[in-house]
Amino acid sequence: MKFDFKNFNPDSLNDYEQKALDAFDTLTKKVGKGNDFLGWIDAPYNYDKEEFEKIKRCAKKIQSDSKYLVSIGIGGSYLGIKAVDSAMQPYFNFNPKTKLIYAGNQISGEYMNELLEFLKDKDYSINVISKSGTTTEPSIAFRFLREAIEEKYGKEEASKRIYATTDKEKGALKTLADKEGYETFVVPDDIGGRFSVISAVGLLPLAVAGFDIDEFMNGFKEAHDEFLKRDFKENPAIRYAATRNLLYNQGKKMEIFVSYEPKLKYISEWLKQLFAESQGKDGIGIFPLSVNNTTDLHSVGQMIQEGERNIFETVIDVENPIKDIEVKEDSENLDGLNFLSGKKMSYINKKAMEGTTIAHVDGGVLNFKVTLDRINEKEIAKLFYFFEVAVSVDGYMLGINPFDQPGVEKYKTQMYKLLGKPGY
Ligand code: PA5
């Protein structure tokens, strides 16, 4: 992974060095707000090794008897899985042993109806994921899917095809799992939802989809060693946090995560959740957005180039594409594209990125770049951990608790009132 600050570093960053290091110390010494949710910091080494092996065993079993795994979850119990899954699968010719399908990440009756219809003649298992075990969206989805799988396989076989990932001892899902004898996996108490892709939350479905979870953990280990160095110049996570903080104080209220590879769309979705839930509170915080270029250069690109100057960009680039293709010479050249003949599409895409960066920086939009060597388990894990450290350091610089999300409760209260839930 490489980090490019050259279009991003404002002059006065030095004033932020001490503040950033203090925030870093608060994080690593575990003395700040929300410090009971810092299990993710040491999780790359300090994880449950027995459960890790159980995950691999269960993944093999699911691969042997299921063409699909329905992964039920929302927020942190969905986005990390979806981000890795989308980034790592081919666009077409998509034929893993077991494919992940998602549910419980919305409340669409249309989606549920079609999903139940689709699954009727397919072999499948279910992984229901909820740390609290009480979240409405996955609970509703699980009610439908549980009924369907029990109807299809009978109660006894169905209970062997349902895997519950939840709190180790409390919550409605844990109670149900114990009663029905489902295989269970633990979301550690000290790891919040949006940081939980490193736990069984991410590991089980990703192993089932055929990804190398050992490599995934190796990526987290490397990132732990690299991004926990207490060095402002050498640790890009601290530097990035400080830069965001300075920009926010200069009126840059929105950050746009940019990618030039459509597969990375859900990496941006994961980033949006990480930053929004961690920092958008107490009336402050940078609003996270995302674009997929060059598609979005033909829509919101105009706004980025010439709209209000309250934005900056963080580009997620990939150095080495897995597959590429070269533009050929055309004897007629009616489209006038022969100047590109012999050039790879990845090269053209790279020039689009470089050109866009120049134009945006010229237009007053600062631009930071994170480059993955290639899209693989290790690099994605490193990317996750880099941003987790950065969001935490920056959160402490802002004076907020980066590890809670009290605002998420507000819509639920109003929804429950409208639905007539007892007690609301
Ligand atoms: O980051 C978070 O904590 C949230 O986004 C949760 O992951 C989300 O609300 C789902 O919660 P749960 O896993 O308890 O169902």
PDB file of C-alpha atoms in Angstrom, residues 37-323:
ATOM      1  CA  PHE A  37     -14.569  -0.778  22.150  1.00  0.00           C
ATOM      2  CA  LEU A  38     -10.901  -1.021  21.235  1.00  0.00           C
ATOM      3  CA  GLY A  39     -10.669  -4.790  20.802  1.00  0.00           C
ATOM      4  CA  TRP A  40     -10.087  -4.273  17.065  1.00  0.00           C
ATOM      5  CA  ILE A  41      -6.656  -2.731  17.741  1.00  0.00           C
ATOM      6  CA  ASP A  42      -5.024  -5.962  18.895  1.00  0.00           C
ATOM      7  CA  ALA A  43      -7.439  -8.351  17.182  1.00  0.00           C
ATOM      8  CA  PRO A  44      -4.939  -9.073  14.347  1.00  0.00           C
ATOM      9  CA  TYR A  45      -2.880 -11.037  16.899  1.00  0.00           C
ATOM     10  CA  ASN A  46      -5.248 -11.458  19.773  1.00  0.00           C
ATOM     11  CA  TYR A  47      -8.131 -13.321  18.140  1.00  0.00           C
ATOM     12  CA  ASP A  48      -9.826 -16.559  19.120  1.00  0.00           C
ATOM     13  CA  LYS A  49      -7.692 -19.153  17.303  1.00  0.00           C
ATOM     14  CA  GLU A  50     -10.066 -22.007  18.083  1.00  0.00           C
ATOM     15  CA  GLU A  51     -12.999 -20.122  16.618  1.00  0.00           C
ATOM     16  CA  PHE A  52     -10.878 -19.305  13.569  1.00  0.00           C
ATOM     17  CA  GLU A  53     -10.394 -23.030  12.911  1.00  0.00           C
ATOM     18  CA  LYS A  54     -14.090 -23.668  13.526  1.00  0.00           C
ATOM     19  CA  ILE A  55     -14.885 -20.997  10.929  1.00  0.00           C
ATOM     20  CA  LYS A  56     -12.767 -22.861   8.370  1.00  0.00           C
ATOM     21  CA  ARG A  57     -14.440 -26.181   9.193  1.00  0.00           C
ATOM     22  CA  CYS A  58     -17.942 -24.722   8.955  1.00  0.00           C
ATOM     23  CA  ALA A  59     -17.036 -22.909   5.733  1.00  0.00           C
ATOM     24  CA  LYS A  60     -16.036 -26.261   4.169  1.00  0.00           C
ATOM     25  CA  LYS A  61     -19.269 -27.848   5.294  1.00  0.00           C
ATOM     26  CA  ILE A  62     -21.333 -24.980   3.851  1.00  0.00           C
ATOM     27  CA  GLN A  63     -19.390 -25.180   0.586  1.00  0.00           C
ATOM     28  CA  SER A  64     -20.130 -28.900   0.404  1.00  0.00           C
ATOM     29  CA  ASP A  65     -23.883 -28.635   0.862  1.00  0.00           C
ATOM     30  CA  SER A  66     -24.897 -25.126  -0.242  1.00  0.00           C
ATOM     31  CA  LYS A  67     -24.743 -23.261  -3.518  1.00  0.00           C
ATOM     32  CA  TYR A  68     -25.710 -20.057  -1.659  1.00  0.00           C
ATOM     33  CA  LEU A  69     -25.087 -18.599   1.755  1.00  0.00           C
ATOM     34  CA  VAL A  70     -27.641 -15.985   2.742  1.00  0.00           C
ATOM     35  CA  SER A  71     -25.744 -13.472   4.838  1.00  0.00           C
ATOM     36  CA  ILE A  72     -28.285 -11.618   6.981  1.00  0.00           C
ATOM     37  CA  GLY A  73     -27.104  -8.372   8.575  1.00  0.00           C
ATOM     38  CA  ILE A  74     -26.973  -4.590   8.326  1.00  0.00           C
ATOM     39  CA  GLY A  75     -24.412  -1.816   8.950  1.00  0.00           C
ATOM     40  CA  GLY A  76     -21.244  -3.306  10.389  1.00  0.00           C
ATOM     41  CA  SER A  77     -22.787  -6.759  10.127  1.00  0.00           C
ATOM     42  CA  TYR A  78     -23.067  -6.341   6.354  1.00  0.00           C
ATOM     43  CA  LEU A  79     -20.815  -3.729   4.768  1.00  0.00           C
ATOM     44  CA  GLY A  80     -17.372  -5.231   5.468  1.00  0.00           C
ATOM     45  CA  ILE A  81     -18.443  -8.566   3.998  1.00  0.00           C
ATOM     46  CA  LYS A  82     -20.049  -6.944   0.976  1.00  0.00           C
ATOM     47  CA  ALA A  83     -16.988  -4.710   0.444  1.00  0.00           C
ATOM     48  CA  VAL A  84     -14.533  -7.629   0.267  1.00  0.00           C
ATOM     49  CA  ASP A  85     -16.932  -9.852  -1.651  1.00  0.00           C
ATOM     50  CA  SER A  86     -17.621  -7.215  -4.339  1.00  0.00           C
ATOM     51  CA  ALA A  87     -13.999  -6.148  -4.657  1.00  0.00           C
ATOM     52  CA  MET A  88     -12.678  -9.692  -5.030  1.00  0.00           C
ATOM     53  CA  GLN A  89     -15.185 -11.337  -7.354  1.00  0.00           C
ATOM     54  CA  PRO A  90     -14.866 -11.183 -11.128  1.00  0.00           C
ATOM     55  CA  TYR A  91     -17.458  -8.974 -12.815  1.00  0.00           C
ATOM     56  CA  PHE A  92     -18.782 -11.849 -14.904  1.00  0.00           C
ATOM     57  CA  ASN A  93     -18.150 -15.615 -14.993  1.00  0.00           C
ATOM     58  CA  PHE A  94     -18.902 -15.485 -11.362  1.00  0.00           C
ATOM     59  CA  ASN A  95     -18.813 -19.056 -10.160  1.00  0.00           C
ATOM     60  CA  PRO A  96     -17.552 -19.586  -6.629  1.00  0.00           C
ATOM     61  CA  LYS A  97     -18.400 -22.825  -4.830  1.00  0.00           C
ATOM     62  CA  THR A  98     -20.833 -20.937  -2.679  1.00  0.00           C
ATOM     63  CA  LYS A  99     -22.124 -17.498  -3.566  1.00  0.00           C
ATOM     64  CA  LEU A 100     -23.077 -14.932  -0.940  1.00  0.00           C
ATOM     65  CA  ILE A 101     -26.532 -13.398  -1.114  1.00  0.00           C
ATOM     66  CA  TYR A 102     -27.511 -10.623   1.240  1.00  0.00           C
ATOM     67  CA  ALA A 103     -30.637 -10.025   3.277  1.00  0.00           C
ATOM     68  CA  GLY A 104     -31.660  -7.961   6.288  1.00  0.00           C
ATOM     69  CA  ASN A 105     -29.822  -4.885   5.002  1.00  0.00           C
ATOM     70  CA  GLN A 106     -33.137  -3.145   4.172  1.00  0.00           C
ATOM     71  CA  ILE A 107     -36.865  -3.759   4.679  1.00  0.00           C
ATOM     72  CA  SER A 108     -38.008  -4.202   1.093  1.00  0.00           C
ATOM     73  CA  GLY A 109     -40.909  -6.618   0.783  1.00  0.00           C
ATOM     74  CA  GLU A 110     -40.246  -6.822  -2.934  1.00  0.00           C
ATOM     75  CA  TYR A 111     -36.662  -7.974  -2.328  1.00  0.00           C
ATOM     76  CA  MET A 112     -37.745 -10.543   0.270  1.00  0.00           C
ATOM     77  CA  ASN A 113     -40.448 -11.891  -1.976  1.00  0.00           C
ATOM     78  CA  GLU A 114     -38.046 -12.389  -4.874  1.00  0.00           C
ATOM     79  CA  LEU A 115     -35.343 -13.835  -2.621  1.00  0.00           C
ATOM     80  CA  LEU A 116     -37.684 -16.469  -1.161  1.00  0.00           C
ATOM     81  CA  GLU A 117     -38.847 -17.368  -4.670  1.00  0.00           C
ATOM     82  CA  PHE A 118     -35.249 -17.584  -5.928  1.00  0.00           C
ATOM     83  CA  LEU A 119     -34.134 -19.830  -3.056  1.00  0.00           C
ATOM     84  CA  LYS A 120     -36.982 -22.332  -3.422  1.00  0.00           C
ATOM     85  CA  ASP A 121     -35.117 -24.745  -5.695  1.00  0.00           C
ATOM     86  CA  LYS A 122     -31.552 -23.933  -4.531  1.00  0.00           C
ATOM     87  CA  ASP A 123     -29.454 -25.508  -1.811  1.00  0.00           C
ATOM     88  CA  TYR A 124     -28.529 -22.906   0.745  1.00  0.00           C
ATOM     89  CA  SER A 125     -27.483 -22.108   4.289  1.00  0.00           C
ATOM     90  CA  ILE A 126     -28.007 -18.990   6.368  1.00  0.00           C
ATOM     91  CA  ASN A 127     -25.581 -16.904   8.404  1.00  0.00           C
ATOM     92  CA  VAL A 128     -27.573 -14.506  10.551  1.00  0.00           C
ATOM     93  CA  ILE A 129     -25.286 -11.797  11.908  1.00  0.00           C
ATOM     94  CA  SER A 130     -26.268  -9.309  14.580  1.00  0.00           C
ATOM     95  CA  LYS A 131     -24.113  -8.200  17.461  1.00  0.00           C
ATOM     96  CA  SER A 132     -27.076  -6.969  19.491  1.00  0.00           C
ATOM     97  CA  GLY A 133     -29.282  -9.768  18.208  1.00  0.00           C
ATOM     98  CA  THR A 134     -32.234  -7.382  18.203  1.00  0.00           C
ATOM     99  CA  THR A 135     -31.799  -5.179  15.109  1.00  0.00           C
ATOM    100  CA  THR A 136     -35.109  -4.886  13.259  1.00  0.00           C
ATOM    101  CA  GLU A 137     -33.973  -5.359   9.650  1.00  0.00           C
ATOM    102  CA  PRO A 138     -32.039  -8.638  10.103  1.00  0.00           C
ATOM    103  CA  SER A 139     -34.603  -9.919  12.618  1.00  0.00           C
ATOM    104  CA  ILE A 140     -37.453  -9.501  10.129  1.00  0.00           C
ATOM    105  CA  ALA A 141     -35.395 -11.092   7.337  1.00  0.00           C
ATOM    106  CA  PHE A 142     -34.430 -14.016   9.552  1.00  0.00           C
ATOM    107  CA  ARG A 143     -38.040 -14.657  10.497  1.00  0.00           C
ATOM    108  CA  PHE A 144     -38.924 -15.160   6.805  1.00  0.00           C
ATOM    109  CA  LEU A 145     -35.790 -17.079   5.892  1.00  0.00           C
ATOM    110  CA  ARG A 146     -35.932 -19.335   8.921  1.00  0.00           C
ATOM    111  CA  GLU A 147     -39.481 -20.336   8.059  1.00  0.00           C
ATOM    112  CA  ALA A 148     -38.451 -20.974   4.446  1.00  0.00           C
ATOM    113  CA  ILE A 149     -35.387 -23.083   5.263  1.00  0.00           C
ATOM    114  CA  GLU A 150     -37.306 -25.131   7.846  1.00  0.00           C
ATOM    115  CA  GLU A 151     -40.051 -25.749   5.315  1.00  0.00           C
ATOM    116  CA  LYS A 152     -37.529 -26.817   2.672  1.00  0.00           C
ATOM    117  CA  TYR A 153     -35.247 -29.080   4.723  1.00  0.00           C
ATOM    118  CA  GLY A 154     -37.276 -29.886   7.858  1.00  0.00           C
ATOM    119  CA  LYS A 155     -36.501 -28.387  11.237  1.00  0.00           C
ATOM    120  CA  GLU A 156     -33.635 -30.711  12.158  1.00  0.00           C
ATOM    121  CA  GLU A 157     -31.639 -30.338   8.928  1.00  0.00           C
ATOM    122  CA  ALA A 158     -32.449 -26.593   8.815  1.00  0.00           C
ATOM    123  CA  SER A 159     -30.917 -26.074  12.249  1.00  0.00           C
ATOM    124  CA  LYS A 160     -27.671 -27.525  10.823  1.00  0.00           C
ATOM    125  CA  ARG A 161     -27.802 -25.003   7.996  1.00  0.00           C
ATOM    126  CA  ILE A 162     -28.295 -21.936  10.175  1.00  0.00           C
ATOM    127  CA  TYR A 163     -25.201 -20.228  11.600  1.00  0.00           C
ATOM    128  CA  ALA A 164     -25.643 -17.391  14.086  1.00  0.00           C
ATOM    129  CA  THR A 165     -22.981 -14.739  14.682  1.00  0.00           C
ATOM    130  CA  THR A 166     -23.876 -12.675  17.732  1.00  0.00           C
ATOM    131  CA  ASP A 167     -23.024 -11.711  21.295  1.00  0.00           C
ATOM    132  CA  LYS A 168     -21.428 -14.511  23.313  1.00  0.00           C
ATOM    133  CA  GLU A 169     -24.201 -14.586  25.905  1.00  0.00           C
ATOM    134  CA  LYS A 170     -27.033 -12.097  25.464  1.00  0.00           C
ATOM    135  CA  GLY A 171     -29.690 -11.006  22.973  1.00  0.00           C
ATOM    136  CA  ALA A 172     -32.697 -12.582  21.291  1.00  0.00           C
ATOM    137  CA  LEU A 173     -30.586 -14.236  18.585  1.00  0.00           C
ATOM    138  CA  LYS A 174     -28.299 -15.941  21.099  1.00  0.00           C
ATOM    139  CA  THR A 175     -31.327 -17.240  23.017  1.00  0.00           C
ATOM    140  CA  LEU A 176     -32.904 -18.592  19.835  1.00  0.00           C
ATOM    141  CA  ALA A 177     -29.621 -20.103  18.595  1.00  0.00           C
ATOM    142  CA  ASP A 178     -29.112 -21.952  21.884  1.00  0.00           C
ATOM    143  CA  LYS A 179     -32.688 -23.195  21.884  1.00  0.00           C
ATOM    144  CA  GLU A 180     -32.552 -24.452  18.283  1.00  0.00           C
ATOM    145  CA  GLY A 181     -28.986 -25.750  18.441  1.00  0.00           C
ATOM    146  CA  TYR A 182     -27.523 -23.516  15.709  1.00  0.00           C
ATOM    147  CA  GLU A 183     -23.755 -23.305  15.356  1.00  0.00           C
ATOM    148  CA  THR A 184     -22.803 -19.947  16.898  1.00  0.00           C
ATOM    149  CA  PHE A 185     -19.941 -17.502  16.446  1.00  0.00           C
ATOM    150  CA  VAL A 186     -19.050 -14.576  18.638  1.00  0.00           C
ATOM    151  CA  VAL A 187     -18.947 -10.850  17.955  1.00  0.00           C
ATOM    152  CA  PRO A 188     -16.479  -9.818  20.675  1.00  0.00           C
ATOM    153  CA  ASP A 189     -17.875  -7.384  23.273  1.00  0.00           C
ATOM    154  CA  ASP A 190     -15.058  -4.931  22.687  1.00  0.00           C
ATOM    155  CA  ILE A 191     -15.375  -4.679  18.881  1.00  0.00           C
ATOM    156  CA  GLY A 192     -18.055  -2.332  17.524  1.00  0.00           C
ATOM    157  CA  GLY A 193     -20.082  -3.209  14.428  1.00  0.00           C
ATOM    158  CA  ARG A 194     -18.193  -1.109  11.882  1.00  0.00           C
ATOM    159  CA  PHE A 195     -14.850  -2.499  13.096  1.00  0.00           C
ATOM    160  CA  SER A 196     -16.061  -6.116  13.194  1.00  0.00           C
ATOM    161  CA  VAL A 197     -15.104  -7.434   9.747  1.00  0.00           C
ATOM    162  CA  ILE A 198     -11.960  -8.860  11.399  1.00  0.00           C
ATOM    163  CA  SER A 199     -14.139 -11.083  13.628  1.00  0.00           C
ATOM    164  CA  ALA A 200     -16.423 -14.009  12.769  1.00  0.00           C
ATOM    165  CA  VAL A 201     -18.794 -11.362  11.343  1.00  0.00           C
ATOM    166  CA  GLY A 202     -16.575 -11.079   8.275  1.00  0.00           C
ATOM    167  CA  LEU A 203     -14.519 -14.234   8.476  1.00  0.00           C
ATOM    168  CA  LEU A 204     -17.253 -16.866   8.168  1.00  0.00           C
ATOM    169  CA  PRO A 205     -19.040 -15.548   5.067  1.00  0.00           C
ATOM    170  CA  LEU A 206     -15.748 -14.581   3.428  1.00  0.00           C
ATOM    171  CA  ALA A 207     -14.299 -18.053   4.024  1.00  0.00           C
ATOM    172  CA  VAL A 208     -17.487 -19.584   2.604  1.00  0.00           C
ATOM    173  CA  ALA A 209     -17.180 -17.430  -0.521  1.00  0.00           C
ATOM    174  CA  GLY A 210     -13.702 -18.913  -1.039  1.00  0.00           C
ATOM    175  CA  PHE A 211     -11.515 -16.048   0.164  1.00  0.00           C
ATOM    176  CA  ASP A 212      -8.274 -16.732   2.014  1.00  0.00           C
ATOM    177  CA  ILE A 213      -8.965 -15.632   5.578  1.00  0.00           C
ATOM    178  CA  ASP A 214      -5.378 -16.423   6.642  1.00  0.00           C
ATOM    179  CA  GLU A 215      -4.164 -13.836   4.151  1.00  0.00           C
ATOM    180  CA  PHE A 216      -6.878 -11.467   5.362  1.00  0.00           C
ATOM    181  CA  MET A 217      -5.548 -11.791   8.927  1.00  0.00           C
ATOM    182  CA  ASN A 218      -1.968 -11.411   7.662  1.00  0.00           C
ATOM    183  CA  GLY A 219      -3.001  -8.103   6.138  1.00  0.00           C
ATOM    184  CA  PHE A 220      -4.410  -6.952   9.469  1.00  0.00           C
ATOM    185  CA  LYS A 221      -1.182  -8.032  11.197  1.00  0.00           C
ATOM    186  CA  GLU A 222       0.987  -6.074   8.765  1.00  0.00           C
ATOM    187  CA  ALA A 223      -1.274  -3.065   9.130  1.00  0.00           C
ATOM    188  CA  HIS A 224      -1.157  -3.316  12.929  1.00  0.00           C
ATOM    189  CA  ASP A 225       2.646  -3.182  12.824  1.00  0.00           C
ATOM    190  CA  GLU A 226       2.716  -0.349  10.296  1.00  0.00           C
ATOM    191  CA  PHE A 227      -0.087   1.980  11.381  1.00  0.00           C
ATOM    192  CA  LEU A 228       0.479   1.819  15.124  1.00  0.00           C
ATOM    193  CA  LYS A 229       3.947   3.374  14.885  1.00  0.00           C
ATOM    194  CA  ARG A 230       4.060   6.579  16.907  1.00  0.00           C
ATOM    195  CA  ASP A 231       5.649   8.627  14.165  1.00  0.00           C
ATOM    196  CA  PHE A 232       3.942  11.581  12.558  1.00  0.00           C
ATOM    197  CA  LYS A 233       6.116  11.624   9.423  1.00  0.00           C
ATOM    198  CA  GLU A 234       6.263   7.867   8.896  1.00  0.00           C
ATOM    199  CA  ASN A 235       2.761   6.800   9.909  1.00  0.00           C
ATOM    200  CA  PRO A 236       0.327   7.851   7.160  1.00  0.00           C
ATOM    201  CA  ALA A 237      -2.689   7.039   9.326  1.00  0.00           C
ATOM    202  CA  ILE A 238      -1.755   9.736  11.874  1.00  0.00           C
ATOM    203  CA  ARG A 239      -0.840  12.162   9.115  1.00  0.00           C
ATOM    204  CA  TYR A 240      -4.089  11.588   7.264  1.00  0.00           C
ATOM    205  CA  ALA A 241      -6.067  12.080  10.493  1.00  0.00           C
ATOM    206  CA  ALA A 242      -4.245  15.375  11.146  1.00  0.00           C
ATOM    207  CA  THR A 243      -4.819  16.546   7.585  1.00  0.00           C
ATOM    208  CA  ARG A 244      -8.544  15.833   7.751  1.00  0.00           C
ATOM    209  CA  ASN A 245      -8.719  17.682  11.035  1.00  0.00           C
ATOM    210  CA  LEU A 246      -6.984  20.731   9.629  1.00  0.00           C
ATOM    211  CA  LEU A 247      -9.138  20.715   6.499  1.00  0.00           C
ATOM    212  CA  TYR A 248     -12.294  20.471   8.592  1.00  0.00           C
ATOM    213  CA  ASN A 249     -11.178  23.511  10.570  1.00  0.00           C
ATOM    214  CA  GLN A 250     -10.621  25.285   7.240  1.00  0.00           C
ATOM    215  CA  GLY A 251     -14.237  24.675   6.243  1.00  0.00           C
ATOM    216  CA  LYS A 252     -13.869  21.495   4.204  1.00  0.00           C
ATOM    217  CA  LYS A 253     -17.022  19.796   5.416  1.00  0.00           C
ATOM    218  CA  MET A 254     -17.247  16.922   2.942  1.00  0.00           C
ATOM    219  CA  GLU A 255     -14.867  14.163   1.939  1.00  0.00           C
ATOM    220  CA  ILE A 256     -15.391  12.268  -1.263  1.00  0.00           C
ATOM    221  CA  PHE A 257     -14.000   8.741  -1.540  1.00  0.00           C
ATOM    222  CA  VAL A 258     -13.074   8.208  -5.168  1.00  0.00           C
ATOM    223  CA  SER A 259     -12.346   5.031  -7.081  1.00  0.00           C
ATOM    224  CA  TYR A 260     -11.765   4.252 -10.738  1.00  0.00           C
ATOM    225  CA  GLU A 261     -12.605   0.559 -10.441  1.00  0.00           C
ATOM    226  CA  PRO A 262     -16.355  -0.199 -10.158  1.00  0.00           C
ATOM    227  CA  LYS A 263     -15.607  -3.218  -7.949  1.00  0.00           C
ATOM    228  CA  LEU A 264     -14.475  -0.895  -5.201  1.00  0.00           C
ATOM    229  CA  LYS A 265     -17.906   0.702  -4.815  1.00  0.00           C
ATOM    230  CA  TYR A 266     -18.631  -1.173  -1.590  1.00  0.00           C
ATOM    231  CA  ILE A 267     -15.204  -0.360  -0.159  1.00  0.00           C
ATOM    232  CA  SER A 268     -16.428   3.242  -0.378  1.00  0.00           C
ATOM    233  CA  GLU A 269     -19.733   2.238   1.214  1.00  0.00           C
ATOM    234  CA  TRP A 270     -17.803   0.667   4.101  1.00  0.00           C
ATOM    235  CA  LEU A 271     -15.718   3.838   4.416  1.00  0.00           C
ATOM    236  CA  LYS A 272     -18.830   6.007   4.466  1.00  0.00           C
ATOM    237  CA  GLN A 273     -20.253   4.018   7.362  1.00  0.00           C
ATOM    238  CA  LEU A 274     -16.947   4.024   9.231  1.00  0.00           C
ATOM    239  CA  PHE A 275     -16.525   7.789   9.007  1.00  0.00           C
ATOM    240  CA  ALA A 276     -20.166   8.805   9.369  1.00  0.00           C
ATOM    241  CA  GLU A 277     -20.974   6.682  12.410  1.00  0.00           C
ATOM    242  CA  SER A 278     -17.630   7.393  14.055  1.00  0.00           C
ATOM    243  CA  GLN A 279     -17.527  11.152  13.594  1.00  0.00           C
ATOM    244  CA  GLY A 280     -20.954  12.551  12.744  1.00  0.00           C
ATOM    245  CA  LYS A 281     -22.125  13.534  16.218  1.00  0.00           C
ATOM    246  CA  ASP A 282     -22.363  16.460  18.633  1.00  0.00           C
ATOM    247  CA  GLY A 283     -23.202  18.693  15.656  1.00  0.00           C
ATOM    248  CA  ILE A 284     -19.850  18.199  13.933  1.00  0.00           C
ATOM    249  CA  GLY A 285     -18.057  15.915  11.473  1.00  0.00           C
ATOM    250  CA  ILE A 286     -16.994  15.672   7.836  1.00  0.00           C
ATOM    251  CA  PHE A 287     -19.795  14.245   5.673  1.00  0.00           C
ATOM    252  CA  PRO A 288     -18.471  11.213   3.728  1.00  0.00           C
ATOM    253  CA  LEU A 289     -19.533  10.765   0.105  1.00  0.00           C
ATOM    254  CA  SER A 290     -18.304   8.571  -2.704  1.00  0.00           C
ATOM    255  CA  VAL A 291     -17.971   8.558  -6.461  1.00  0.00           C
ATOM    256  CA  ASN A 292     -17.077   5.911  -8.988  1.00  0.00           C
ATOM    257  CA  ASN A 293     -15.111   7.341 -11.864  1.00  0.00           C
ATOM    258  CA  THR A 294     -15.047   7.893 -14.649  1.00  0.00           C
ATOM    259  CA  THR A 295     -18.824   7.218 -14.500  1.00  0.00           C
ATOM    260  CA  ASP A 296     -19.487  10.003 -11.988  1.00  0.00           C
ATOM    261  CA  LEU A 297     -17.297  12.525 -13.787  1.00  0.00           C
ATOM    262  CA  HIS A 298     -20.267  12.731 -16.121  1.00  0.00           C
ATOM    263  CA  SER A 299     -22.636  13.631 -13.282  1.00  0.00           C
ATOM    264  CA  VAL A 300     -21.358  15.024  -9.987  1.00  0.00           C
ATOM    265  CA  GLY A 301     -17.940  15.704 -11.573  1.00  0.00           C
ATOM    266  CA  GLN A 302     -19.237  19.149 -12.513  1.00  0.00           C
ATOM    267  CA  MET A 303     -20.049  19.918  -8.876  1.00  0.00           C
ATOM    268  CA  ILE A 304     -16.670  18.707  -7.674  1.00  0.00           C
ATOM    269  CA  GLN A 305     -14.886  20.839 -10.261  1.00  0.00           C
ATOM    270  CA  GLU A 306     -16.857  24.049  -9.855  1.00  0.00           C
ATOM    271  CA  GLY A 307     -19.334  23.826  -6.970  1.00  0.00           C
ATOM    272  CA  GLU A 308     -18.883  25.147  -3.447  1.00  0.00           C
ATOM    273  CA  ARG A 309     -15.266  24.711  -2.303  1.00  0.00           C
ATOM    274  CA  ASN A 310     -16.074  22.835   0.896  1.00  0.00           C
ATOM    275  CA  ILE A 311     -14.870  19.403  -0.248  1.00  0.00           C
ATOM    276  CA  PHE A 312     -11.732  17.313  -0.533  1.00  0.00           C
ATOM    277  CA  GLU A 313     -11.082  13.909  -2.075  1.00  0.00           C
ATOM    278  CA  THR A 314      -9.500  10.635  -1.009  1.00  0.00           C
ATOM    279  CA  VAL A 315      -8.734   8.424  -3.986  1.00  0.00           C
ATOM    280  CA  ILE A 316      -8.457   4.648  -3.622  1.00  0.00           C
ATOM    281  CA  ASP A 317      -6.275   3.485  -6.483  1.00  0.00           C
ATOM    282  CA  VAL A 318      -5.058   0.049  -7.553  1.00  0.00           C
ATOM    283  CA  GLU A 319      -1.571  -0.322  -9.026  1.00  0.00           C
ATOM    284  CA  ASN A 320      -1.855  -3.687 -10.753  1.00  0.00           C
ATOM    285  CA  PRO A 321      -5.107  -4.778 -12.345  1.00  0.00           C
ATOM    286  CA  ILE A 322      -5.690  -8.520 -12.455  1.00  0.00           C
ATOM    287  CA  LYS A 323      -6.842  -8.370 -16.066  1.00  0.00           C
TER     288      LYS A 323
END
